[in-house]
Tab-separated table of C-alpha atoms (C1' of nucleotides) in Angstrom:
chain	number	residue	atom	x	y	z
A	1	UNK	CA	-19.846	-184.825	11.254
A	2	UNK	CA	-21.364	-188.387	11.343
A	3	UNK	CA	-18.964	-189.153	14.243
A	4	UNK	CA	-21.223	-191.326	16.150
A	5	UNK	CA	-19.438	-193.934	17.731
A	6	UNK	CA	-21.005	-197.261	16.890
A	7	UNK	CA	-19.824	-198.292	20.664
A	8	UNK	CA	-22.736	-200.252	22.337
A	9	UNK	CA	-22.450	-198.687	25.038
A	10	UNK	CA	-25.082	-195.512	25.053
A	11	UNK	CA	-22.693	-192.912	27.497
A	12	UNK	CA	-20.108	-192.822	24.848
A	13	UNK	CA	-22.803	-193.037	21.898
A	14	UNK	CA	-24.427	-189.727	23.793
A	15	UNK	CA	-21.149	-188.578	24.068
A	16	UNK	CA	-20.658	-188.699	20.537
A	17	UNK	CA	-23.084	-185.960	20.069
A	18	UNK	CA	-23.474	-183.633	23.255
A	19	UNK	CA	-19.236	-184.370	24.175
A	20	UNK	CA	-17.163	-181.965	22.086
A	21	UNK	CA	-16.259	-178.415	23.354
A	22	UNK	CA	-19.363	-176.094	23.490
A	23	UNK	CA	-21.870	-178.256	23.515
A	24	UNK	CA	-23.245	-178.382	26.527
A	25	UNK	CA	-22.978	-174.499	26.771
A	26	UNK	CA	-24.913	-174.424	23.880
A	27	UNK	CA	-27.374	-176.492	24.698
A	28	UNK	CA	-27.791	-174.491	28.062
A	29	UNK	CA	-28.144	-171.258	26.200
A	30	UNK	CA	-31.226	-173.210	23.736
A	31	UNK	CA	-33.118	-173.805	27.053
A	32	UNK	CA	-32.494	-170.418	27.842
A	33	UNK	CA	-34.278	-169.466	25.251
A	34	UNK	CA	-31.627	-168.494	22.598
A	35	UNK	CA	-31.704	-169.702	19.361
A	36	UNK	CA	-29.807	-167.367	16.634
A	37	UNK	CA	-26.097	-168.364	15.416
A	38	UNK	CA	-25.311	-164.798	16.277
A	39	UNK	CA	-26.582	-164.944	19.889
A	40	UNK	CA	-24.762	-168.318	20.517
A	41	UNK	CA	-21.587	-166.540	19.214
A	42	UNK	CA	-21.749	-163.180	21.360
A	43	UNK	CA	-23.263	-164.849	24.996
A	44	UNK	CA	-20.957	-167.739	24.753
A	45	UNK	CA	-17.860	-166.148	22.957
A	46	UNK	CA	-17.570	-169.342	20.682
A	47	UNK	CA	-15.556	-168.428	17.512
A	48	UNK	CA	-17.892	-169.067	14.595
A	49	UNK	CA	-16.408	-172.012	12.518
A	50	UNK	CA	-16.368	-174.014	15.836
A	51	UNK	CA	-20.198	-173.034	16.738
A	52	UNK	CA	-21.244	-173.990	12.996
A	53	UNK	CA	-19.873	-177.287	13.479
A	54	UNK	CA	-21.522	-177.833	16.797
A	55	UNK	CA	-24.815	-176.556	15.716
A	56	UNK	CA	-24.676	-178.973	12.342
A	57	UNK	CA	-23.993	-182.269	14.645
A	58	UNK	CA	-26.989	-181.307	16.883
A	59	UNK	CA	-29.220	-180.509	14.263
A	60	UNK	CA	-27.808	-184.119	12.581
A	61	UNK	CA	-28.500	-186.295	15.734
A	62	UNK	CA	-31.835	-184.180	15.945
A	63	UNK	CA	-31.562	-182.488	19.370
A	64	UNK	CA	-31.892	-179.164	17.593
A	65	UNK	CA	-34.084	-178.443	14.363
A	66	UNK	CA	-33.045	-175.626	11.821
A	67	UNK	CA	-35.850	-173.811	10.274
A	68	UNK	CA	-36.075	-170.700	8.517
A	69	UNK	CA	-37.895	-167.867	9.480
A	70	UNK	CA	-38.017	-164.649	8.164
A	71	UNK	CA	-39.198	-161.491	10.234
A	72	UNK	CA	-41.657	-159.155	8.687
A	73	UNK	CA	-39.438	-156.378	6.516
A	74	UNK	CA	-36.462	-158.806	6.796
A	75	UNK	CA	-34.590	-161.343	5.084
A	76	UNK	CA	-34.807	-165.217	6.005
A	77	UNK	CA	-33.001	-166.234	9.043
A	78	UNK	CA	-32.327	-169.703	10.657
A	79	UNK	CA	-33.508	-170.327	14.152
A	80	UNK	CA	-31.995	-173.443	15.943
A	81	UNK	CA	-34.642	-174.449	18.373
A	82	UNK	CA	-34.429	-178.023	20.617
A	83	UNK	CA	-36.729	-180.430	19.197
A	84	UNK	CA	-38.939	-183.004	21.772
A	85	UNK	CA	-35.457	-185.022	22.005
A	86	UNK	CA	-33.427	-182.426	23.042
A	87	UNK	CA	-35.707	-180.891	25.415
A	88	UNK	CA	-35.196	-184.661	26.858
A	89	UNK	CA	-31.286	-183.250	27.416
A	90	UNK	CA	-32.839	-181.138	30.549
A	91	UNK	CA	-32.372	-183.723	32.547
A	92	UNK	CA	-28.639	-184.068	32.049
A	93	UNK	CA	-28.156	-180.092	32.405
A	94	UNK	CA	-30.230	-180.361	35.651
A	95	UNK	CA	-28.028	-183.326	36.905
A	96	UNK	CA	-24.729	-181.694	35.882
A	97	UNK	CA	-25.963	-178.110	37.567
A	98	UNK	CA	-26.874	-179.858	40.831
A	99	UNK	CA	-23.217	-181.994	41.062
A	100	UNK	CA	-22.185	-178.388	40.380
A	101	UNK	CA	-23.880	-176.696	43.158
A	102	UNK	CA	-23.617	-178.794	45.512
A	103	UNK	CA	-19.458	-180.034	45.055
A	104	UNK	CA	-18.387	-176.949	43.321
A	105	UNK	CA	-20.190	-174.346	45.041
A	106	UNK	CA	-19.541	-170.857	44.927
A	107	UNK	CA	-19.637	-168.772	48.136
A	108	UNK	CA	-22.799	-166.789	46.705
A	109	UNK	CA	-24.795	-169.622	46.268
A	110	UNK	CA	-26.102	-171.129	42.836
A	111	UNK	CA	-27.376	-168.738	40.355
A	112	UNK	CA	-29.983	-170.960	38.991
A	113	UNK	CA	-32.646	-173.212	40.841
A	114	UNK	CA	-34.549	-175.944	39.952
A	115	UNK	CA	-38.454	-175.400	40.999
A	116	UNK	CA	-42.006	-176.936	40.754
A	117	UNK	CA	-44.016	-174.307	37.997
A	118	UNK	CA	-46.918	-172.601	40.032
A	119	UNK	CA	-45.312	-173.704	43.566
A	120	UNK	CA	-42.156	-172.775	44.528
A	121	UNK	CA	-41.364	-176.587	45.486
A	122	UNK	CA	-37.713	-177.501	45.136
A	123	UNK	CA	-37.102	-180.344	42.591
A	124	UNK	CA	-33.868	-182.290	42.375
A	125	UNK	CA	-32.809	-185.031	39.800
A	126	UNK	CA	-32.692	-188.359	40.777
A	127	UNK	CA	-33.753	-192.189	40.430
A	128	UNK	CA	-37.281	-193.035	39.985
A	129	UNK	CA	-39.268	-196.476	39.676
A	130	UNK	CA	-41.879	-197.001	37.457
A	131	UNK	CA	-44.608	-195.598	40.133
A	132	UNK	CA	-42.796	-192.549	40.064
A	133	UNK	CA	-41.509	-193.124	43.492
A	134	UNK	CA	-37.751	-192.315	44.448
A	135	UNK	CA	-35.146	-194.572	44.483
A	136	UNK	CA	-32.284	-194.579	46.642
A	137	UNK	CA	-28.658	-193.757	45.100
A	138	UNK	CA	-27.607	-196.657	47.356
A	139	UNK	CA	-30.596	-199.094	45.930
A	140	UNK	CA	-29.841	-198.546	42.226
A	141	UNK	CA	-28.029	-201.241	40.402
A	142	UNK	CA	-26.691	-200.837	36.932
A	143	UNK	CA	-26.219	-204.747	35.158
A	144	UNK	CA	-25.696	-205.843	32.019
A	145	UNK	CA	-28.555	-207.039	29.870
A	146	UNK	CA	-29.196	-210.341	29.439
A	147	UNK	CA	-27.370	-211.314	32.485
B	1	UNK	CA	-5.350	-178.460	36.140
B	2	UNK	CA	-6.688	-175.985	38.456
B	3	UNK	CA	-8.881	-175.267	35.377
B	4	UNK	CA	-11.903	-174.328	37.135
B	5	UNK	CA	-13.961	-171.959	35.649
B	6	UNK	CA	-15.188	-169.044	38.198
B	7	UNK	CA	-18.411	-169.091	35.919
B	8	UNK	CA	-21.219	-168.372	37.972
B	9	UNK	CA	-23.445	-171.378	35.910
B	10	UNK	CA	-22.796	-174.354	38.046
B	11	UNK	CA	-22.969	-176.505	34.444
B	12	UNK	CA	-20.135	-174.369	33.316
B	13	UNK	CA	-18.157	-175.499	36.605
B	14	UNK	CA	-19.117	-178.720	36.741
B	15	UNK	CA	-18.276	-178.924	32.935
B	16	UNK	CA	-14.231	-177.922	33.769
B	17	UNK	CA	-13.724	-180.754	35.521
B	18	UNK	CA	-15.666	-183.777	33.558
B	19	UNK	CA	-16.102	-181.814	30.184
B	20	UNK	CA	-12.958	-182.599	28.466
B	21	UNK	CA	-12.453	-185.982	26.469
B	22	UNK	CA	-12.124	-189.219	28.438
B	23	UNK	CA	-13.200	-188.018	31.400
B	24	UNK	CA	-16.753	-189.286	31.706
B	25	UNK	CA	-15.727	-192.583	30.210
B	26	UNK	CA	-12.997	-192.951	32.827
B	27	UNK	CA	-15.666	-192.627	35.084
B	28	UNK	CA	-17.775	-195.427	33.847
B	29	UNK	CA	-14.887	-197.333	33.745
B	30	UNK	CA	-14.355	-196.467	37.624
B	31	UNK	CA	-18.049	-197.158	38.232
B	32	UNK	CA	-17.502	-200.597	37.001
B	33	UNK	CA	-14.790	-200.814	39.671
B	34	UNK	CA	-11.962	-200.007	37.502
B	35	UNK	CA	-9.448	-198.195	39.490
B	36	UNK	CA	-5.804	-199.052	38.339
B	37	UNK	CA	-3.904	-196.885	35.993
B	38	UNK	CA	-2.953	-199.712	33.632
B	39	UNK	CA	-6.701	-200.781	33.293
B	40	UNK	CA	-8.036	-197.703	32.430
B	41	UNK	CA	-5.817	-196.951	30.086
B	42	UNK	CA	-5.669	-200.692	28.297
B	43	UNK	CA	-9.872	-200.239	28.436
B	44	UNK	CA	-10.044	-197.123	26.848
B	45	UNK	CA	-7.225	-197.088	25.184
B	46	UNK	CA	-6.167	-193.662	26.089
B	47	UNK	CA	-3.178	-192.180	25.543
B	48	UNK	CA	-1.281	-192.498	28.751
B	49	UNK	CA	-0.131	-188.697	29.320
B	50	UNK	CA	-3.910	-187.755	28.732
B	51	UNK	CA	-4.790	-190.345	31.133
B	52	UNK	CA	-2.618	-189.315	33.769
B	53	UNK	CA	-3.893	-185.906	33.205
B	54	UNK	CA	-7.531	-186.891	33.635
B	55	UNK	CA	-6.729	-188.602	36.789
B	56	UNK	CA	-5.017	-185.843	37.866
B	57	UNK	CA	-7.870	-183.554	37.459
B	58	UNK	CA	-10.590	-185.230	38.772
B	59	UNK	CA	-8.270	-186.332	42.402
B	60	UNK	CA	-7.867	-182.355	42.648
B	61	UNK	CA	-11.715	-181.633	42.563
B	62	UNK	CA	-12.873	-184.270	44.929
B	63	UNK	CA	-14.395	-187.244	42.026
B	64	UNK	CA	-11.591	-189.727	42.478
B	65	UNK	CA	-8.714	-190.465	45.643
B	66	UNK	CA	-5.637	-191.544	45.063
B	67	UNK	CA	-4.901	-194.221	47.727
B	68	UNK	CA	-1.416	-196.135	47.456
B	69	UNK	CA	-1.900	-199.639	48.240
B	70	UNK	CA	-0.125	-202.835	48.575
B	71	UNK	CA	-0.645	-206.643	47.456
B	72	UNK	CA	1.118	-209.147	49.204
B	73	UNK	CA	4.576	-209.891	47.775
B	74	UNK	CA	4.388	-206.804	45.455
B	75	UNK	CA	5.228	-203.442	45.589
B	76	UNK	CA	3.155	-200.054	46.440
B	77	UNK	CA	0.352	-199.073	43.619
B	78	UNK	CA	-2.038	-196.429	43.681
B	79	UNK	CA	-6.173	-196.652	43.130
B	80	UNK	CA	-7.919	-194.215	42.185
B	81	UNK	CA	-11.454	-194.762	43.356
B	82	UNK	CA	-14.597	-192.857	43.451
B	83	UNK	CA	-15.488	-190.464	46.620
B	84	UNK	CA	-18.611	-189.894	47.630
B	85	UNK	CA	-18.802	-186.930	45.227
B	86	UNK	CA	-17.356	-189.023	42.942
B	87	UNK	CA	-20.359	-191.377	43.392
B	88	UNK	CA	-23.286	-188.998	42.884
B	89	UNK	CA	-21.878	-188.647	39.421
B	90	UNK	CA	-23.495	-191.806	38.527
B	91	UNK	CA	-26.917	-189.509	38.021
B	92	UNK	CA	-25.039	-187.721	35.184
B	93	UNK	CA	-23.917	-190.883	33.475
B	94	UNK	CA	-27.430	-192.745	33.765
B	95	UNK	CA	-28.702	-189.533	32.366
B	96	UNK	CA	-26.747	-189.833	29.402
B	97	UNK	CA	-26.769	-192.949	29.531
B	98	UNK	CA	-30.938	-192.649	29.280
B	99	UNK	CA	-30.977	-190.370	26.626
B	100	UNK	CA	-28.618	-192.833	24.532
B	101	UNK	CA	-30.597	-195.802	24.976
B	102	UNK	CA	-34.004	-193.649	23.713
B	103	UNK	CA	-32.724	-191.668	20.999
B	104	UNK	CA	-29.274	-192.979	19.679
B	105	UNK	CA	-30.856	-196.572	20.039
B	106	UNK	CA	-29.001	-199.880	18.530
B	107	UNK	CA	-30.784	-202.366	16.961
B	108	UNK	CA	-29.513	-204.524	19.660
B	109	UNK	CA	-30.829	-202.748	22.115
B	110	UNK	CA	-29.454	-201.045	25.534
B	111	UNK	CA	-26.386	-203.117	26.676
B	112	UNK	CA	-26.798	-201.836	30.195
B	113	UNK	CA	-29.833	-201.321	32.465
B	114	UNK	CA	-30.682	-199.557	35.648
B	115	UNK	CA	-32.449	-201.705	37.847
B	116	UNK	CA	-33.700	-201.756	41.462
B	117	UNK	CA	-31.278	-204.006	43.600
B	118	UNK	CA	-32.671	-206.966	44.518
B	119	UNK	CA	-36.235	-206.839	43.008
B	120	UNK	CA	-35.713	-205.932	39.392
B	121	UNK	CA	-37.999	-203.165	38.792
B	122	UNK	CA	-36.398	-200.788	36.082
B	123	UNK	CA	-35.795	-197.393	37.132
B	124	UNK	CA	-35.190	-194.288	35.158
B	125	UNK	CA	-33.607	-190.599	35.805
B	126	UNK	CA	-36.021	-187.806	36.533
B	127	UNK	CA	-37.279	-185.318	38.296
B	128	UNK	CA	-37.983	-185.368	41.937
B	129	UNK	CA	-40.194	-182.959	44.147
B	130	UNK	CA	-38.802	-182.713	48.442
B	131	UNK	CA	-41.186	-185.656	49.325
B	132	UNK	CA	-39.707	-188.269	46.328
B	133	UNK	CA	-42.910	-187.654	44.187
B	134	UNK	CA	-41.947	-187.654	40.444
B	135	UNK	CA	-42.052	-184.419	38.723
B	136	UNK	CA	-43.050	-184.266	34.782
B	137	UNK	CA	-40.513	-182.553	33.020
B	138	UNK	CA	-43.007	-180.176	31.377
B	139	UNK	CA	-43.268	-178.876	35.086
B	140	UNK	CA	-39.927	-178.063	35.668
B	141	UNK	CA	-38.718	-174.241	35.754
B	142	UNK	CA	-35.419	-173.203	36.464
B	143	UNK	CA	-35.410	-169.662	37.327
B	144	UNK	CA	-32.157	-167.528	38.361
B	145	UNK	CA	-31.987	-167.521	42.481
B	146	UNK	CA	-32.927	-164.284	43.801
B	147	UNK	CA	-36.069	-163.544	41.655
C	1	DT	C1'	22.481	-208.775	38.417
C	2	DG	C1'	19.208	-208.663	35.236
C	3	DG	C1'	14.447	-209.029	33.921
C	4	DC	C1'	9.515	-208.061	34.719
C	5	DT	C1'	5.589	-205.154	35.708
C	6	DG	C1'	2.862	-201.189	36.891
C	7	DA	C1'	2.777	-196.387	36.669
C	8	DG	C1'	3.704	-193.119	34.665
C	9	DT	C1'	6.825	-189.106	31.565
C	10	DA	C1'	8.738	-187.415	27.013
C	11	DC	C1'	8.241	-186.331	22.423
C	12	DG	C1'	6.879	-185.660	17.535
C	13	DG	C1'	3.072	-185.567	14.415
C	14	DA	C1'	-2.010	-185.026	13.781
C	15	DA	C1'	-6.131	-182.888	14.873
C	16	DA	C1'	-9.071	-179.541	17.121
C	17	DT	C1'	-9.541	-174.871	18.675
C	18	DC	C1'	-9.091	-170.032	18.596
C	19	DC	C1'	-8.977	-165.539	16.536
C	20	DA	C1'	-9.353	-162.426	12.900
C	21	DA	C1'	-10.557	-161.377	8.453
C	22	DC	C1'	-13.411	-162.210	4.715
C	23	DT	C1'	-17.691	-163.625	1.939
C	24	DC	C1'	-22.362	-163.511	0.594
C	25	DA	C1'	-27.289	-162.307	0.439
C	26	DG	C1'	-30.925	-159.481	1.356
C	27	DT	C1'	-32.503	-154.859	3.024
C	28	DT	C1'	-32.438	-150.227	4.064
C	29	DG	C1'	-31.041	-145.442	3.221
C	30	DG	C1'	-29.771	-141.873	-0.078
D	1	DC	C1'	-29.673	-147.681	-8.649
D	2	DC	C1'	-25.694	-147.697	-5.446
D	3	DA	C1'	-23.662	-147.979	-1.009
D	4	DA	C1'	-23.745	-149.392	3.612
D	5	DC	C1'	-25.378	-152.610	7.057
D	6	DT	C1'	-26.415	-157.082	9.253
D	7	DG	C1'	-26.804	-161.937	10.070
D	8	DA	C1'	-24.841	-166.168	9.054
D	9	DG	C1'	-21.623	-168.151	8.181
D	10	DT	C1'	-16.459	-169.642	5.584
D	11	DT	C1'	-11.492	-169.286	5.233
D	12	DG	C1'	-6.622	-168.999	6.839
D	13	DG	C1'	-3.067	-169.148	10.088
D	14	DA	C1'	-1.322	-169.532	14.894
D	15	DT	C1'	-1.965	-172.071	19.095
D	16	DT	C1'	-3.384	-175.807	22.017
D	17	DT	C1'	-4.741	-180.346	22.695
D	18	DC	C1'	-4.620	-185.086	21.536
D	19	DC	C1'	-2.666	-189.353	19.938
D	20	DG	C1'	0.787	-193.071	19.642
D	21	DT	C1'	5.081	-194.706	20.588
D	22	DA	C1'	9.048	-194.850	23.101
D	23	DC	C1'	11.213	-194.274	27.235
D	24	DT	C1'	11.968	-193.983	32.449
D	25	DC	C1'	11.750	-195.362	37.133
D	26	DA	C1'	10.972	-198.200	41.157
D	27	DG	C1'	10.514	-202.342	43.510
D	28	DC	C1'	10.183	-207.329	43.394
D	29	DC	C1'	11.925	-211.949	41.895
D	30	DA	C1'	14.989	-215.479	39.990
DNA sequence: TGGCTGAGTACGGAAATCCAACTCAGTTGG
DNA sequence: CCAACTGAGTTGGATTTCCGTACTCAGCCA
């Protein structure tokens, strides 16, 4: 573990954490609700020495917390559950997902969509300025700081 | 190649063609205008055979072209350059990118920043309703289709 | 003709991944 | 109390991927 990169630049810094095998796919399965080793293993068909590690480097960069529970009549259990930060990761998911659907689509149709809670208003992920207002692809410039 | 998952989760498919090592940092190499062989590899320093791999990969789903080109007084190259699909990848790297820059931060602070072109009003990644209103995350729901 | 450069390919060793089997602790059943 | 069961991993060995270096190949240039 501890295999942050100490790169400035913050793609390959997140990519330290969320960019190994699994990862994501775990990550998707924690919004989805799961968050027992033995669930990861069976949904995602990780083998287990690979999922501990993955779980132990989230947990370390605290996008998921470990805490024990214990169910009445049973033993104590972990539960890895996505802390504030990682339920900040949504926004990547969402923005993979819609590449995904849209570039890589399947002839069904996507199997998961992205909607307004209470309406059933489509949302998409984009660029927003600091009104909240949309900002074209086209219109968004990535510099260098202190340039 | 041709390693294209027939997963029905979009993130899974996306994830088979940008999900292995290098690949998203090739592509912020390419979205600073990077596009010979050479250059990517002498930036990254990437193996060459994984490179060429890479490259491969991501001209055979549609995120980079392949165009042979000549200088003046020098023989035929090929660039690889960003499609359009190629392009709206830059959503998935500013979301990482985001995340990075909040919660993996460096003393130094972000190297890079998204900015409106021409005015220089900062802009973020997030979610966006059909008119370009800003949705809060905490709003979001993504539900399987066909519920 | 021989050298230079860009764009790769080839290859051997190192590392990560995969799969199966095993461990270990607590709990339940007999 | 003893045995079996279950969840949460750890361990060991085969396989795949990755890394680094060396090499090739083609066209231009002197």
């Amino acid at each position: 573990m501890a295999k942050l990169p100490a790169d400035p630049c913050s793609i390959a810094r997140t990519l330290g954490v969320l960019g190994e095998r699994w990862t994501i796919l775990i990550l998707r399965e924690a919004f989805f609700g799961v968050s027992r080793f033995a669930e990861f293993r069976d949904r995602l068909g990780v083998a287990p020495d690979v999922l501990s590690d993955r779980l132990a480097t989230l947990v370390e960069f605290g996008v998921l917390s470990r805490e024990p529970y214990r169910e009445p009549g049973a033993r104590s259990r972990f539960a890895y559950r996505l802390t504030p930060a990682g339920r900040e990761l949504q926004v990547v998911l969402s923005a993979l997902q819609q590449w995904g659907d849209e570039h890589l689509p399947r002839p069904e149709g996507p199997t998961m969509l992205r909607r307004v809670r209470g309406t059933d208003c489509p949302v998409r992920v984009g660029y927003l300025d600091e009104q909240g207002q949309e900002v074209p692809l086209a219109d968004v410039a990535v510099i260098p700081a202190g340039a």
